[in-house]
Amino acid sequence: MSVLNQKSVLDMIKDFRRNWHTLCDSERTTVCGADSMLLTLQLSMAENNKQHCGEFTVSLSDVLLTWKYLLHEKLNLPVENMGMIDHYEDIRRTYDAFLKNSNMLDLIDVYKKCSVIASNCETNANISPSQLQDFLSGRQYAIDDETDLYVPTSSMSKHNQDNEKVKLLAKKIIYSYLNLLVNSKNDLALAHILNIPDRGLGREAFTDLKHAAREKQMSLFLMATSFIRTLELGGKGYAPSPSDPLRTHVKGLHNFINFTDKLHEILGEISNPSIAGSRILSVIKMQLIKGHNSRDPFYKAVEEVAQDLDLRIKNIISSQQGDVAVCTTDISPARPKSYAINHGTAYCGRDTVKTLLVLLDEEAARAPTKNKAELLYDDENTSHHNGTSILTLFRRCKFICWKTNNWNKFWKCSSGQK
């Protein structure tokens, strides 16, 4: 059986985009790639452990065991002789609810939805469940891992590895900003960038924001936006209570919302997607490198990633010209109340949104990270850039259940307060 490659996965996502109106509720639904799927599973398992054992944590071995089972179970592959962790059904419900509330679909959901309309998804017929399972589990790395396992690490290769890690971090941050720009419900993207660069919005601010989002039944981004708008525009009768925990983080939240406003303004005011894309990347780049020395590896990585993505956007636009059946057509401005992110962008920047979706889809189709421990647990790579691992951020908050049919969420904080 042939190895499933990134192009085949991306072609599947393109089929999904062409038929989005029959497959999902929002044209701005974003696709959750392999790494994000694993991060979401990790959070779901940690929450399950918190409910049953009192600790919001989970071991790498348990995550990988459940990851293997999840892939087989969702793809309807045999699971009879596979190990299954306790409370798997609860974990699966939490996982599905997290994606739904974040307006995301994972690659298996995309595969299944395309299978429903197989006649319109020709490339999907060329992908088997076992091929997709191999791709998501990183099976294509097996041979390389065996040959490279005992190669000693020289000082030069260590230096190159460190630079590569910093570049991957810069790429993750910039993609998270773009993801949130397209999909304001994406809590995972917001968690990556809320305090990058440093805005004084660490774990405590993240916890307070999530508690407020629970009460208002909003996404994290919309809750932050609502809070700042109320302070800026609301009268005394609408002002948040003086005891509102978010008041402690006004400066940081205002900084964050003001910055995202700039991105939305570019999206809504510049109709040319090439110019808008370049401007958006430039604004993000300048925000990230501010205060850094030009010789700083992070400074260089941000500049390099921004330049690469700018070129990729131009290539996407070039390939779309003259093609009436582009993979993300029909981004409709007809329902601004439901689909606008901010500043009326449902009416403007349609071509830019389509281009950004293609860019995000390409990233979602990337092969999974080889080093799972580093992906899930490594705080060291982000500590110098005010980042915190996703598991650490969410550890301060505890959600009891997410109802899958609506936005109602029932939470309690890790201290046991109800």
PDB file of N, CA and C in Angstrom, residues 365-401:
ATOM      1  N   ALA A 365      -2.332  20.074   6.821  1.00  0.00           N
ATOM      2  CA  ALA A 365      -2.013  18.846   6.090  1.00  0.00           C
ATOM      3  C   ALA A 365      -0.573  18.395   6.297  1.00  0.00           C
ATOM      4  N   ARG A 366       0.186  19.125   7.092  1.00  0.00           N
ATOM      5  CA  ARG A 366       1.583  18.760   7.326  1.00  0.00           C
ATOM      6  C   ARG A 366       1.681  17.462   8.131  1.00  0.00           C
ATOM      7  N   ALA A 367       2.752  16.721   7.889  1.00  0.00           N
ATOM      8  CA  ALA A 367       2.989  15.495   8.655  1.00  0.00           C
ATOM      9  C   ALA A 367       3.196  15.847  10.125  1.00  0.00           C
ATOM     10  N   PRO A 368       2.825  14.960  11.024  1.00  0.00           N
ATOM     11  CA  PRO A 368       2.920  15.259  12.460  1.00  0.00           C
ATOM     12  C   PRO A 368       4.360  15.390  12.941  1.00  0.00           C
ATOM     13  N   THR A 369       4.519  16.125  14.042  1.00  0.00           N
ATOM     14  CA  THR A 369       5.826  16.284  14.673  1.00  0.00           C
ATOM     15  C   THR A 369       6.348  14.925  15.142  1.00  0.00           C
ATOM     16  N   LYS A 370       7.631  14.680  14.931  1.00  0.00           N
ATOM     17  CA  LYS A 370       8.216  13.393  15.315  1.00  0.00           C
ATOM     18  C   LYS A 370       8.358  13.263  16.832  1.00  0.00           C
ATOM     19  N   ASN A 371       8.825  14.323  17.478  1.00  0.00           N
ATOM     20  CA  ASN A 371       9.095  14.275  18.912  1.00  0.00           C
ATOM     21  C   ASN A 371       7.836  14.671  19.686  1.00  0.00           C
ATOM     22  N   LYS A 372       7.058  13.681  20.103  1.00  0.00           N
ATOM     23  CA  LYS A 372       5.785  13.951  20.780  1.00  0.00           C
ATOM     24  C   LYS A 372       6.001  14.558  22.172  1.00  0.00           C
ATOM     25  N   ALA A 373       7.035  14.144  22.863  1.00  0.00           N
ATOM     26  CA  ALA A 373       7.298  14.681  24.199  1.00  0.00           C
ATOM     27  C   ALA A 373       7.559  16.177  24.128  1.00  0.00           C
ATOM     28  N   GLU A 374       8.321  16.585  23.130  1.00  0.00           N
ATOM     29  CA  GLU A 374       8.624  17.999  22.960  1.00  0.00           C
ATOM     30  C   GLU A 374       7.380  18.781  22.588  1.00  0.00           C
ATOM     31  N   LEU A 375       6.551  18.211  21.739  1.00  0.00           N
ATOM     32  CA  LEU A 375       5.313  18.870  21.323  1.00  0.00           C
ATOM     33  C   LEU A 375       4.371  19.096  22.496  1.00  0.00           C
ATOM     34  N   LEU A 376       4.243  18.095  23.360  1.00  0.00           N
ATOM     35  CA  LEU A 376       3.219  18.126  24.393  1.00  0.00           C
ATOM     36  C   LEU A 376       3.671  18.708  25.720  1.00  0.00           C
ATOM     37  N   TYR A 377       4.944  18.573  26.046  1.00  0.00           N
ATOM     38  CA  TYR A 377       5.368  18.900  27.405  1.00  0.00           C
ATOM     39  C   TYR A 377       6.505  19.900  27.512  1.00  0.00           C
ATOM     40  N   ASP A 378       7.117  20.284  26.422  1.00  0.00           N
ATOM     41  CA  ASP A 378       8.319  21.106  26.504  1.00  0.00           C
ATOM     42  C   ASP A 378       7.970  22.578  26.695  1.00  0.00           C
ATOM     43  N   ASP A 379       8.188  23.107  27.919  1.00  0.00           N
ATOM     44  CA  ASP A 379       8.010  24.535  28.200  1.00  0.00           C
ATOM     45  C   ASP A 379       9.268  25.328  27.878  1.00  0.00           C
ATOM     46  N   GLU A 380      10.401  24.643  27.835  1.00  0.00           N
ATOM     47  CA  GLU A 380      11.689  25.348  27.745  1.00  0.00           C
ATOM     48  C   GLU A 380      11.797  26.168  26.472  1.00  0.00           C
ATOM     49  N   ASN A 381      11.268  25.635  25.357  1.00  0.00           N
ATOM     50  CA  ASN A 381      11.433  26.333  24.084  1.00  0.00           C
ATOM     51  C   ASN A 381      10.694  27.662  24.053  1.00  0.00           C
ATOM     52  N   THR A 382       9.621  27.784  24.852  1.00  0.00           N
ATOM     53  CA  THR A 382       8.818  29.004  24.802  1.00  0.00           C
ATOM     54  C   THR A 382       9.072  29.924  25.977  1.00  0.00           C
ATOM     55  N   SER A 383       9.804  29.467  26.981  1.00  0.00           N
ATOM     56  CA  SER A 383       9.951  30.239  28.206  1.00  0.00           C
ATOM     57  C   SER A 383      10.624  31.586  27.966  1.00  0.00           C
ATOM     58  N   HIS A 384      11.519  31.649  26.993  1.00  0.00           N
ATOM     59  CA  HIS A 384      12.223  32.895  26.744  1.00  0.00           C
ATOM     60  C   HIS A 384      11.379  33.874  25.941  1.00  0.00           C
ATOM     61  N   HIS A 385      10.233  33.427  25.470  1.00  0.00           N
ATOM     62  CA  HIS A 385       9.365  34.287  24.673  1.00  0.00           C
ATOM     63  C   HIS A 385       7.988  34.392  25.327  1.00  0.00           C
ATOM     64  N   ASN A 386       7.932  34.262  26.658  1.00  0.00           N
ATOM     65  CA  ASN A 386       6.725  34.447  27.457  1.00  0.00           C
ATOM     66  C   ASN A 386       5.650  33.430  27.125  1.00  0.00           C
ATOM     67  N   GLY A 387       6.041  32.270  26.654  1.00  0.00           N
ATOM     68  CA  GLY A 387       5.076  31.231  26.335  1.00  0.00           C
ATOM     69  C   GLY A 387       4.971  30.215  27.457  1.00  0.00           C
ATOM     70  N   THR A 388       3.877  29.505  27.487  1.00  0.00           N
ATOM     71  CA  THR A 388       3.639  28.439  28.447  1.00  0.00           C
ATOM     72  C   THR A 388       2.989  27.297  27.699  1.00  0.00           C
ATOM     73  N   SER A 389       3.323  26.072  28.056  1.00  0.00           N
ATOM     74  CA  SER A 389       2.724  24.940  27.368  1.00  0.00           C
ATOM     75  C   SER A 389       1.210  24.969  27.529  1.00  0.00           C
ATOM     76  N   ILE A 390       0.515  24.426  26.542  1.00  0.00           N
ATOM     77  CA  ILE A 390      -0.950  24.430  26.565  1.00  0.00           C
ATOM     78  C   ILE A 390      -1.467  23.695  27.799  1.00  0.00           C
ATOM     79  N   LEU A 391      -0.858  22.579  28.144  1.00  0.00           N
ATOM     80  CA  LEU A 391      -1.298  21.818  29.310  1.00  0.00           C
ATOM     81  C   LEU A 391      -1.160  22.649  30.585  1.00  0.00           C
ATOM     82  N   THR A 392      -0.066  23.376  30.709  1.00  0.00           N
ATOM     83  CA  THR A 392       0.150  24.212  31.891  1.00  0.00           C
ATOM     84  C   THR A 392      -0.877  25.327  31.973  1.00  0.00           C
ATOM     85  N   LEU A 393      -1.192  25.953  30.845  1.00  0.00           N
ATOM     86  CA  LEU A 393      -2.199  27.014  30.836  1.00  0.00           C
ATOM     87  C   LEU A 393      -3.555  26.506  31.307  1.00  0.00           C
ATOM     88  N   PHE A 394      -3.981  25.395  30.752  1.00  0.00           N
ATOM     89  CA  PHE A 394      -5.306  24.876  31.056  1.00  0.00           C
ATOM     90  C   PHE A 394      -5.360  24.237  32.442  1.00  0.00           C
ATOM     91  N   ARG A 395      -4.219  23.964  33.035  1.00  0.00           N
ATOM     92  CA  ARG A 395      -4.217  23.309  34.336  1.00  0.00           C
ATOM     93  C   ARG A 395      -4.897  24.161  35.392  1.00  0.00           C
ATOM     94  N   ARG A 396      -4.868  25.470  35.249  1.00  0.00           N
ATOM     95  CA  ARG A 396      -5.475  26.342  36.240  1.00  0.00           C
ATOM     96  C   ARG A 396      -6.992  26.364  36.136  1.00  0.00           C
ATOM     97  N   CYS A 397      -7.536  25.867  35.025  1.00  0.00           N
ATOM     98  CA  CYS A 397      -8.985  25.874  34.822  1.00  0.00           C
ATOM     99  C   CYS A 397      -9.500  24.462  34.691  1.00  0.00           C
ATOM    100  N   LYS A 398     -10.700  24.235  35.183  1.00  0.00           N
ATOM    101  CA  LYS A 398     -11.285  22.909  35.095  1.00  0.00           C
ATOM    102  C   LYS A 398     -12.694  23.005  34.551  1.00  0.00           C
ATOM    103  N   PHE A 399     -12.940  22.370  33.415  1.00  0.00           N
ATOM    104  CA  PHE A 399     -14.300  22.350  32.901  1.00  0.00           C
ATOM    105  C   PHE A 399     -14.912  20.998  33.220  1.00  0.00           C
ATOM    106  N   ILE A 400     -16.108  20.999  33.787  1.00  0.00           N
ATOM    107  CA  ILE A 400     -16.752  19.766  34.201  1.00  0.00           C
ATOM    108  C   ILE A 400     -17.360  19.055  33.006  1.00  0.00           C
ATOM    109  N   CYS A 401     -18.039  19.784  32.154  1.00  0.00           N
ATOM    110  CA  CYS A 401     -18.538  19.125  30.947  1.00  0.00           C
ATOM    111  C   CYS A 401     -18.826  20.167  29.896  1.00  0.00           C
TER     112      CYS A 401
END
